[in-house]
mmCIF file of C-alpha atoms in Angstrom:
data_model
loop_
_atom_site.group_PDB
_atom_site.id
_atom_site.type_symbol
_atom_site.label_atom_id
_atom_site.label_comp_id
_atom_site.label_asym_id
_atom_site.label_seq_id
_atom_site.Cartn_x
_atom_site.Cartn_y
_atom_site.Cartn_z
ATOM 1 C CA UNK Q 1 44.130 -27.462 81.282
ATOM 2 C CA UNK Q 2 42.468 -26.210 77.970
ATOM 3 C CA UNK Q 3 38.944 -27.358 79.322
ATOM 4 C CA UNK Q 4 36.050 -25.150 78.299
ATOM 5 C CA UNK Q 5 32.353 -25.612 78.770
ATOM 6 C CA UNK Q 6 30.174 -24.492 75.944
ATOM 7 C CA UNK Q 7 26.379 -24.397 75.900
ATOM 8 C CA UNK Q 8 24.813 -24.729 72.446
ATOM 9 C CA UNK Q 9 20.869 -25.084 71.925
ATOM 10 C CA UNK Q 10 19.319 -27.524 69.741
ATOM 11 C CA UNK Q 11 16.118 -25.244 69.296
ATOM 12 C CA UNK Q 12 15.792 -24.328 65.639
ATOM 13 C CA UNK Q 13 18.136 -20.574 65.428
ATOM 14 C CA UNK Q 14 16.714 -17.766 63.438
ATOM 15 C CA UNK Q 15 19.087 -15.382 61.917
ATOM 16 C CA UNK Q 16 17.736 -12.080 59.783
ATOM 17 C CA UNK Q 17 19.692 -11.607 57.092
ATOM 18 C CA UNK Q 18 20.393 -7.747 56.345
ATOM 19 C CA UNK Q 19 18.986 -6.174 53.451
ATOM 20 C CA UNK Q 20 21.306 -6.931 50.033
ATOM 21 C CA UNK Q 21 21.395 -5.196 46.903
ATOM 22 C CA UNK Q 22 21.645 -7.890 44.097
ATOM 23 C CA UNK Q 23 21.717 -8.096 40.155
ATOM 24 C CA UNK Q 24 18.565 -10.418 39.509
ATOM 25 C CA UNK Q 25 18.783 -12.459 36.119
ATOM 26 C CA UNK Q 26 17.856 -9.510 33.863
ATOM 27 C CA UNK Q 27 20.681 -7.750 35.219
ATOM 28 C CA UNK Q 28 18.474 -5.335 37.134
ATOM 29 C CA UNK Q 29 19.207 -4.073 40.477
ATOM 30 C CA UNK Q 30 16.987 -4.933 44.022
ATOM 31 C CA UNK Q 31 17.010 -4.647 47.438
ATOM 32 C CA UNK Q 32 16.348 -8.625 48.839
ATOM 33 C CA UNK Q 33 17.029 -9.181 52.777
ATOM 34 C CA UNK Q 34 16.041 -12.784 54.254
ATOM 35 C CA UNK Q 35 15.668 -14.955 57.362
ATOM 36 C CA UNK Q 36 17.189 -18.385 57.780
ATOM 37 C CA UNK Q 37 16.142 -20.966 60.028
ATOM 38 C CA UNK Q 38 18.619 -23.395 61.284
ATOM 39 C CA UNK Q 39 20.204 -25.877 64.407
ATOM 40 C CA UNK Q 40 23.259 -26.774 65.179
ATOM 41 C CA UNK Q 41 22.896 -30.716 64.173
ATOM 42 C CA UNK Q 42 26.631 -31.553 65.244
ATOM 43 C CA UNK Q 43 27.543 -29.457 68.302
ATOM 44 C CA UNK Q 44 31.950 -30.821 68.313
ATOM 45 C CA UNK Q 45 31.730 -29.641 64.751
ATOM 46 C CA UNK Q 46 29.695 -26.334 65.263
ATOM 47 C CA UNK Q 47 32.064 -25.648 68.231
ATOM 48 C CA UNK Q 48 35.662 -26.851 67.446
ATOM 49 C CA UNK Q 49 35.530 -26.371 63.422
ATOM 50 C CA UNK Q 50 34.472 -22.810 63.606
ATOM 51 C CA UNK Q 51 34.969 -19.547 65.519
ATOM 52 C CA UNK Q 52 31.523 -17.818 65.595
ATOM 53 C CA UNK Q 53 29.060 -20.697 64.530
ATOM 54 C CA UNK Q 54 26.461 -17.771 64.653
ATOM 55 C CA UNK Q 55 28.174 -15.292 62.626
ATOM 56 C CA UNK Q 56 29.697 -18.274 60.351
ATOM 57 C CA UNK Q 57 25.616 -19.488 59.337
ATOM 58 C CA UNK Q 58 24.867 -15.222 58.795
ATOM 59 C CA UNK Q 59 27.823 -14.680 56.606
ATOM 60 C CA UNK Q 60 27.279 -18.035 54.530
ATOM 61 C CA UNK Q 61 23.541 -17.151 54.195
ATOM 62 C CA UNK Q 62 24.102 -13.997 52.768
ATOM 63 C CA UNK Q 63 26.270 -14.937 50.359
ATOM 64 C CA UNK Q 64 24.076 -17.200 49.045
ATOM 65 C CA UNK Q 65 20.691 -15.180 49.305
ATOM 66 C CA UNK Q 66 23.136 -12.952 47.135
ATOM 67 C CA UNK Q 67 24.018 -15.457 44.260
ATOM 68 C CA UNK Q 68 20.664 -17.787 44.361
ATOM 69 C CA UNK Q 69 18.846 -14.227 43.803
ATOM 70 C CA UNK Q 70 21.161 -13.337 40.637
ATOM 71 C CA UNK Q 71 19.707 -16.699 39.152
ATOM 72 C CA UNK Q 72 16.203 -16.013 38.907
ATOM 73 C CA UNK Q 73 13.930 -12.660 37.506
ATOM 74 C CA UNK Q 74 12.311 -10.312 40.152
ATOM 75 C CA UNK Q 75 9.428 -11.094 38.370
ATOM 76 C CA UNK Q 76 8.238 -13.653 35.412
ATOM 77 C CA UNK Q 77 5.521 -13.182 32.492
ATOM 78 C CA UNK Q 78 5.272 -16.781 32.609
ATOM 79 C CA UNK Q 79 3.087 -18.132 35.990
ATOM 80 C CA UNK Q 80 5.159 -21.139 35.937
ATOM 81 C CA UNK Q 81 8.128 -19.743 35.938
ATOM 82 C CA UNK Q 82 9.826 -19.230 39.444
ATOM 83 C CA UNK Q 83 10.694 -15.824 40.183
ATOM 84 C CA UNK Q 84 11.729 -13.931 43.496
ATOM 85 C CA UNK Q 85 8.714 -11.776 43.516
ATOM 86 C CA UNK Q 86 6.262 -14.812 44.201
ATOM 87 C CA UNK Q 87 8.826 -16.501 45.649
ATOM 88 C CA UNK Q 88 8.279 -20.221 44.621
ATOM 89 C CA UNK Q 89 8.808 -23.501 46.170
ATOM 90 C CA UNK Q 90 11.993 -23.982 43.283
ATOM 91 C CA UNK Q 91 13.597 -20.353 45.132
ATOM 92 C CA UNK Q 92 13.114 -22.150 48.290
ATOM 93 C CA UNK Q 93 14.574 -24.929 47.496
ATOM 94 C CA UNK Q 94 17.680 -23.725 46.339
ATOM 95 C CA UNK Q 95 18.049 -21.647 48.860
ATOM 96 C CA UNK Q 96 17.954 -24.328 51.434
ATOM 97 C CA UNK Q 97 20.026 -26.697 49.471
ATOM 98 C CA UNK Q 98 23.211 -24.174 48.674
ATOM 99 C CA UNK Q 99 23.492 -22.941 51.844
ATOM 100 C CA UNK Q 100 22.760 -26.397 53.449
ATOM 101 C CA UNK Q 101 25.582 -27.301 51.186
ATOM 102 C CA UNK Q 102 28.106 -24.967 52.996
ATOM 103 C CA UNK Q 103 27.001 -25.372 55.837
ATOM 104 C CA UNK Q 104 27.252 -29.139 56.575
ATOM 105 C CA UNK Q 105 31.021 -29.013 57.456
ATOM 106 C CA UNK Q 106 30.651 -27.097 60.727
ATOM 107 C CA UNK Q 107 28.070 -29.402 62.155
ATOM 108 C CA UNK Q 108 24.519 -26.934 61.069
ATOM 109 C CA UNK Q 109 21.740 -28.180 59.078
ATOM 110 C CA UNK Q 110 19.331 -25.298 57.662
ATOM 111 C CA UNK Q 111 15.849 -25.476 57.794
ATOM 112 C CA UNK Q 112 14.046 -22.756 55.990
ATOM 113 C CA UNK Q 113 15.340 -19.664 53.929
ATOM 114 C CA UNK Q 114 12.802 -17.483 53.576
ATOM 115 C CA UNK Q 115 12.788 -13.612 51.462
ATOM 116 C CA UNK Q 116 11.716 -11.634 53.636
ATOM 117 C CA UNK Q 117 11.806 -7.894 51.898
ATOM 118 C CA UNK Q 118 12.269 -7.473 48.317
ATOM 119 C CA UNK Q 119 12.175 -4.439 46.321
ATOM 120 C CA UNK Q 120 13.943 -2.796 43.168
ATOM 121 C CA UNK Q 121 16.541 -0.694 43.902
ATOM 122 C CA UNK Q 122 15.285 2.991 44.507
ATOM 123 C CA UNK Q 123 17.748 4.298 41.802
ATOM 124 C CA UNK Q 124 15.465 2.142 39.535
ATOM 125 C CA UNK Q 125 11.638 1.630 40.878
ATOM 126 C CA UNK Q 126 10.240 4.476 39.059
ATOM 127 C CA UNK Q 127 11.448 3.392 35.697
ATOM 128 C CA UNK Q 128 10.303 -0.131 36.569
ATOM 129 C CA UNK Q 129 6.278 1.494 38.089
ATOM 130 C CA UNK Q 130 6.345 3.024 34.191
ATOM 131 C CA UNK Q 131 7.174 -0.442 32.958
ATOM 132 C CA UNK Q 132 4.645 -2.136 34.810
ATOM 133 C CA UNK Q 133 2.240 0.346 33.983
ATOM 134 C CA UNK Q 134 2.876 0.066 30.447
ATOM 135 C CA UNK Q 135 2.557 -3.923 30.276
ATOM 136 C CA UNK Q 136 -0.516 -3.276 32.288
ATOM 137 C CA UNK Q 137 -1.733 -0.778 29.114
ATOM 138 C CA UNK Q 138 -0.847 -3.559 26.631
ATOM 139 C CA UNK Q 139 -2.461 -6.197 28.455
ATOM 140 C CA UNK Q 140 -5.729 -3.875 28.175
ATOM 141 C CA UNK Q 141 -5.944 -3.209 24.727
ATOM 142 C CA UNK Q 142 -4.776 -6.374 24.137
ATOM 143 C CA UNK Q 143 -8.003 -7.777 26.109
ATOM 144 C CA UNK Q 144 -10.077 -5.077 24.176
ATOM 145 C CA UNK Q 145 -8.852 -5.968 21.198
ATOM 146 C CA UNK Q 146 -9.417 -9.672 21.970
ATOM 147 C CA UNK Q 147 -12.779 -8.945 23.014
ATOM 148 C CA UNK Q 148 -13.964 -6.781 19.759
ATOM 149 C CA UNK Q 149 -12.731 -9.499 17.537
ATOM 150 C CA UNK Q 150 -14.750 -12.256 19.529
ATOM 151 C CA UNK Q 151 -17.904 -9.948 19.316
ATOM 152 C CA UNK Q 152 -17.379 -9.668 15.177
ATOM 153 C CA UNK Q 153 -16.592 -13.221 14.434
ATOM 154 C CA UNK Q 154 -19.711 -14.090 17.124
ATOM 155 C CA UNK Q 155 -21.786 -11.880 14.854
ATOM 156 C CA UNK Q 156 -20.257 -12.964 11.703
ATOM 157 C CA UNK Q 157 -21.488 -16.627 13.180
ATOM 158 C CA UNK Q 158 -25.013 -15.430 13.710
ATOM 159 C CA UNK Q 159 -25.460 -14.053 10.248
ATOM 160 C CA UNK Q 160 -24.525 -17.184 8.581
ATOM 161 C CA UNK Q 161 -26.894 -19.360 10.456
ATOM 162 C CA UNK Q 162 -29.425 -16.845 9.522
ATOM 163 C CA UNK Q 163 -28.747 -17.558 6.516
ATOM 164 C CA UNK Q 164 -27.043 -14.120 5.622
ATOM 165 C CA UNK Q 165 -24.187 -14.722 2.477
ATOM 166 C CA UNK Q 166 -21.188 -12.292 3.717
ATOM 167 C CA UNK Q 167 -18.369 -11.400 0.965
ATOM 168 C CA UNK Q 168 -15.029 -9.734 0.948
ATOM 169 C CA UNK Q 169 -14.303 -6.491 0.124
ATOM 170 C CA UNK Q 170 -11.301 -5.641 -1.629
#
């Protein structure tokens, strides 16, 4: 009486997380979905603690993929920065550790959290295209201007070793 034989695998489990649409850290809307990697470490726990160990590891990982994604920019100016767009070691990380966090009780260890698709939200990706393209503009002129005042102080340079006297003009 209330005997029941379960088979559980101890393979690593890989789950696809549906596609999301989260606030990033600048408040602006995109489209993230995932995959998670996982085992069941503790098979009572996975088994007796929980319903749908399956299920329980998909819902969890979504709802972290959600909030871990509202903590950091779709994209950064700064290289070192971590953002979702190059998807850095720190995203990983926390990813991995949150849900790994939750996840613990019912007997599953998570391996790997991984973005998988990531996009703004369509309502938005235009506007953000003309951003892009804009910074792109300004990072242009900015290297043309860069590069015209590096030719005149380069030829200011030469003058004077030629022995050439230059004075301002007011």
């Amino acid at each position: 009486l209330g005997r029941r034989l379960y088979r559980l695998s101890s393979q690593l489990i890989s789950v696809d997380l549906p596609r999301l649409m989260v606030l990033e850290a600048n408040g602006n809307p995109i489209e993230v979905s995932a995959v998670c990697l996982y085992r069941v470490k503790e098979a009572k726990k996975a088994v007796l603690e929980i319903e749908d160990f399956h299920g329980y590891v998909t819902l969890l990982a979504t709802c972290v993929v959600k909030n871990v994604c509202s903590h950091y920019p779709y994209e950064s100016p700064d290289p070192q920065a971590p953002c979702l767009k190059k998807e850095s070691k720190q995203v990983s990380e926390h990813l991995v550790r949150e849900l790994n966090e939750l996840a613990a009780p019912a007997g599953i260890e998570i391996h790997e959290v991984r973005l998988n698709d990531l996009t703004y939200a369509p309502e938005i990706a235009q506007s953000m295209l003309m951003r892009q393209q804009a910074l792109a503009m300004v990072d242009a002129r900015r290297t043309i201007v860069e590069g015209a005042t590096a030719t005149v102080m380069d030829a200011a340079r030469r003058l004077k070793d030629e022995g050439v006297e230059l004075t301002q003009a007011h």
